[in-house]
Coordinates of C-alpha atoms in Angstrom, one line a residue:
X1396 CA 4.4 -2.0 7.5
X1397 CA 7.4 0.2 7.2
X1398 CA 9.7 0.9 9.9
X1399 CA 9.0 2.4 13.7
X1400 CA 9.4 6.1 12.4
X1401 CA 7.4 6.1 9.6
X1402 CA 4.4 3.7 11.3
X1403 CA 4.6 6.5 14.2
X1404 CA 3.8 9.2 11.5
X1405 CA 1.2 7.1 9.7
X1406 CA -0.4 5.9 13.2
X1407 CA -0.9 9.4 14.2
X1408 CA -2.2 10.8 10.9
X1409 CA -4.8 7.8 11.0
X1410 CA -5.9 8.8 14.2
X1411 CA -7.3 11.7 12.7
X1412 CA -10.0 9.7 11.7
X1413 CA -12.8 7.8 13.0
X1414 CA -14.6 4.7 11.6
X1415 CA -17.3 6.9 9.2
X1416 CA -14.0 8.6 7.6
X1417 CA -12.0 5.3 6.8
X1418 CA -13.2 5.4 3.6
X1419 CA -12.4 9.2 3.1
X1420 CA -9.1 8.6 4.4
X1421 CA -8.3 5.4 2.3
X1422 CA -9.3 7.1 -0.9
X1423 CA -7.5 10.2 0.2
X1424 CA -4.5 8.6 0.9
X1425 CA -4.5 6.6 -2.0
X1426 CA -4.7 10.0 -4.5
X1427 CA -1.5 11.2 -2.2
X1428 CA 0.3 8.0 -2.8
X1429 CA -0.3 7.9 -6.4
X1430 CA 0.4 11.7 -6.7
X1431 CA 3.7 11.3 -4.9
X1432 CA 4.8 7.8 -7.0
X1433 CA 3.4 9.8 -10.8
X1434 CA 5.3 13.7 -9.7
X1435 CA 8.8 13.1 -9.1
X1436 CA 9.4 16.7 -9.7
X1437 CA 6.5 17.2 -6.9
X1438 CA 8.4 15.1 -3.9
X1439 CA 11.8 16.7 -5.4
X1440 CA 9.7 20.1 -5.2
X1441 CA 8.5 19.6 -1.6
X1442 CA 12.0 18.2 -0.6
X1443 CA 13.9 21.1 -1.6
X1444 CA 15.8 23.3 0.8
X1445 CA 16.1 26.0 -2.2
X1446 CA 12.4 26.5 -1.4
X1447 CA 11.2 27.9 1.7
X1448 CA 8.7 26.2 3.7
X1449 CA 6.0 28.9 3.1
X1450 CA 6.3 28.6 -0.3
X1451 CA 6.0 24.5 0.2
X1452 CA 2.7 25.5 2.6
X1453 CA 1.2 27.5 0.0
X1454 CA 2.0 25.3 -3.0
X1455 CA -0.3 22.3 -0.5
X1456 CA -2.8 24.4 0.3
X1457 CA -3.0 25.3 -4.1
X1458 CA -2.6 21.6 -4.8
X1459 CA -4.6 19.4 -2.6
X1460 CA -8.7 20.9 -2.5
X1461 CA -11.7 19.3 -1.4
X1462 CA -13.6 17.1 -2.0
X1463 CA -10.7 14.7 -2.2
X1464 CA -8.5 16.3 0.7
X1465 CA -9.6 18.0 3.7
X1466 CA -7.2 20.7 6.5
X1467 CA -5.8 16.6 8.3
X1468 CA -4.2 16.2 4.7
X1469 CA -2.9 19.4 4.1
X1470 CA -1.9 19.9 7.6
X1471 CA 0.0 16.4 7.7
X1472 CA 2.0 17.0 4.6
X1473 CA 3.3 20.2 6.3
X1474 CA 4.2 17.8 9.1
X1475 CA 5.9 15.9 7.0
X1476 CA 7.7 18.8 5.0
X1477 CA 8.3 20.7 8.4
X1478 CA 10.2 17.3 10.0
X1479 CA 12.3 16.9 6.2
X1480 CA 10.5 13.5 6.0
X1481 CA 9.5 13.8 2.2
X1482 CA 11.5 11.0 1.4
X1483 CA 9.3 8.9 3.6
X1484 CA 6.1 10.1 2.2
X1485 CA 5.3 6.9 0.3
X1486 CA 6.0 4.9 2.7
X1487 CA 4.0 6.4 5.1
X1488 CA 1.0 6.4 3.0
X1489 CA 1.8 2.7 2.6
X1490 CA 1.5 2.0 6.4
X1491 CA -1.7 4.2 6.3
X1492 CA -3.8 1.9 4.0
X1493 CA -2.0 -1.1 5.9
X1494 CA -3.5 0.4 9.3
X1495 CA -7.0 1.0 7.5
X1496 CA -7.2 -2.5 6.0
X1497 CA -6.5 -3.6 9.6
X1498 CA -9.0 -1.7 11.2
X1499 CA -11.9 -2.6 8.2
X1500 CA -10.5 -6.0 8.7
X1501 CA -9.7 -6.6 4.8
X1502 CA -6.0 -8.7 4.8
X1503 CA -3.7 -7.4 2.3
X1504 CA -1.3 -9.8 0.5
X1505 CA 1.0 -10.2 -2.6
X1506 CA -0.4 -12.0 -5.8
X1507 CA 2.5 -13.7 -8.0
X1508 CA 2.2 -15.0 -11.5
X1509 CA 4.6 -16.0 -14.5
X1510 CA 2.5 -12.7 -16.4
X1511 CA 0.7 -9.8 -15.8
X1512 CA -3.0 -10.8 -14.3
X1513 CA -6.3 -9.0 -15.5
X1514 CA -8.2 -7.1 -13.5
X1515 CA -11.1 -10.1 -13.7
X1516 CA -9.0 -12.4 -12.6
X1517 CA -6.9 -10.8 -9.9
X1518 CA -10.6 -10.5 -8.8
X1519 CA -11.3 -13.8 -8.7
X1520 CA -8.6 -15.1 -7.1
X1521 CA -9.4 -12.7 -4.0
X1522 CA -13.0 -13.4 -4.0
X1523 CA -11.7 -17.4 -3.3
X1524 CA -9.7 -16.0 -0.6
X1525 CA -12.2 -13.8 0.8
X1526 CA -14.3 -16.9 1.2
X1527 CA -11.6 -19.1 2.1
X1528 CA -10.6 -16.7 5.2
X1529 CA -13.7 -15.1 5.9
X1530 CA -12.9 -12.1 5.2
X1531 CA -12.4 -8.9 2.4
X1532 CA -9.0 -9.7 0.8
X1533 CA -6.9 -7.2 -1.4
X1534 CA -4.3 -8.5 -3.3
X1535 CA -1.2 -6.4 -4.9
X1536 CA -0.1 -8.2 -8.5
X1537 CA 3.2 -8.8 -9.1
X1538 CA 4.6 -10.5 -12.5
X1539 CA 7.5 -13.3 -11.3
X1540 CA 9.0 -14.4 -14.7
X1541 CA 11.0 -16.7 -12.6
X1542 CA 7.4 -18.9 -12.0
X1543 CA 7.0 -21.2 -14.7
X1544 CA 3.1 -21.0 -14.5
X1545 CA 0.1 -20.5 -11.9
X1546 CA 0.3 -17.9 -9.0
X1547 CA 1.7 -17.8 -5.4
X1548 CA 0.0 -15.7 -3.0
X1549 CA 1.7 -14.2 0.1
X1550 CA -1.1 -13.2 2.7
X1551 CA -1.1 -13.3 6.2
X1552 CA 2.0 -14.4 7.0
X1553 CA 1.8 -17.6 4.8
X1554 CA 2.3 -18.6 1.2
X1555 CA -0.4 -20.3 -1.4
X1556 CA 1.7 -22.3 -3.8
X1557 CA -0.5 -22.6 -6.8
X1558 CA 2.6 -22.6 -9.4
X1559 CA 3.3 -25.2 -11.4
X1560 CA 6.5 -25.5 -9.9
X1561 CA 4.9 -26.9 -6.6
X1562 CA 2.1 -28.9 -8.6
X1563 CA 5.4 -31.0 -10.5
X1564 CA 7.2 -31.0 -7.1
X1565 CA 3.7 -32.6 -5.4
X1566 CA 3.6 -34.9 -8.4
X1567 CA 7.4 -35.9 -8.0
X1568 CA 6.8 -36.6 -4.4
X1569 CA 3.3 -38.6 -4.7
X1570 CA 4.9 -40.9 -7.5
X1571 CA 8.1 -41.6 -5.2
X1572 CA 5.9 -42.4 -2.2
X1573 CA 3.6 -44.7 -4.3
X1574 CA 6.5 -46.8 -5.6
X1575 CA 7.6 -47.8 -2.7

């Protein structure tokens, strides 16, 4: 989660919503994320003080239709233009999905590995945790060319050491012990 201010704007925005919408509001606030990170010129657009706010209003209203987006969406990125918080806007969206997973109780974590994973087996390795932990688990890929093999997993305030790293480091220490 991001910091108090923009947790305060993503708490109230969820709160727009109840349980039957989740999914509506995860999948809409996923297409605003990914429309914010892919249209630089978009955030610039929405960011700029050469540009009045009506035309910034109008240009939402033109941009982001149904069925994807209803009046909460379009009414919360005026919010967000009116208060000059733009700049935020990602992260915002970040702490939404964080507060949906939460209340859908699926546990978000952070999947390393020494290369880029496949879908399949990204899948995989959160269908062990899900069993593991009891629960739906979404993990976010992230390529570490500093691991020299395996994968690390960062969820719920712990780390999985599955590098090879740790296995050599759990090999080290097992043959020390058993010379003694």
């Amino acid at each position: 989660m991001g910091n108090e201010l923009t947790q305060n704007y993503a708490r109230a925005f969820f709160g727009l919503f109840d349980s039957e919408q989740y999914e509506f509001c995860l999948e809409g606030s996923k297409a605003l994320l990914s429309s914010a990170k892919e249209n630089p010129e978009w955030v610039k657009f929405l960011s700029s003080y050469a540009v009045s706010k009506e035309e910034k209003y109008s240009a939402i209203d033109r941009v982001y239709l149904a069925p994807v987006f209803d009046e909460r969406f379009r009414n919360f990125l005026k919010i967000i233009v009116e208060h000059n918080r733009v700049n935020m806007l990602e992260e915002i969206l970040e702490d939404v999905l964080s507060l949906i997973n939460e209340a859908t109780g699926v546990k978000e974590g952070i999947l390393f590995s020494s290369a880029p994973l496949s879908d399949a087996e990204i899948s995989s390795i959160e269908a062990k945790f899900a069993k593991k932990l009891g629960c739906k688990v979404k993990l976010h890929a992230k390529t570490d060319h500093s691991l020299l093999g395996g994968v690390k997993v960062q969820l719920d305030g712990r780390v999985y050491d599955g590098t090879l790293r740790a296995r050599l480091f759990e090999l080290k220490r097992s043959l020390k012990g058993g010379s003694r």
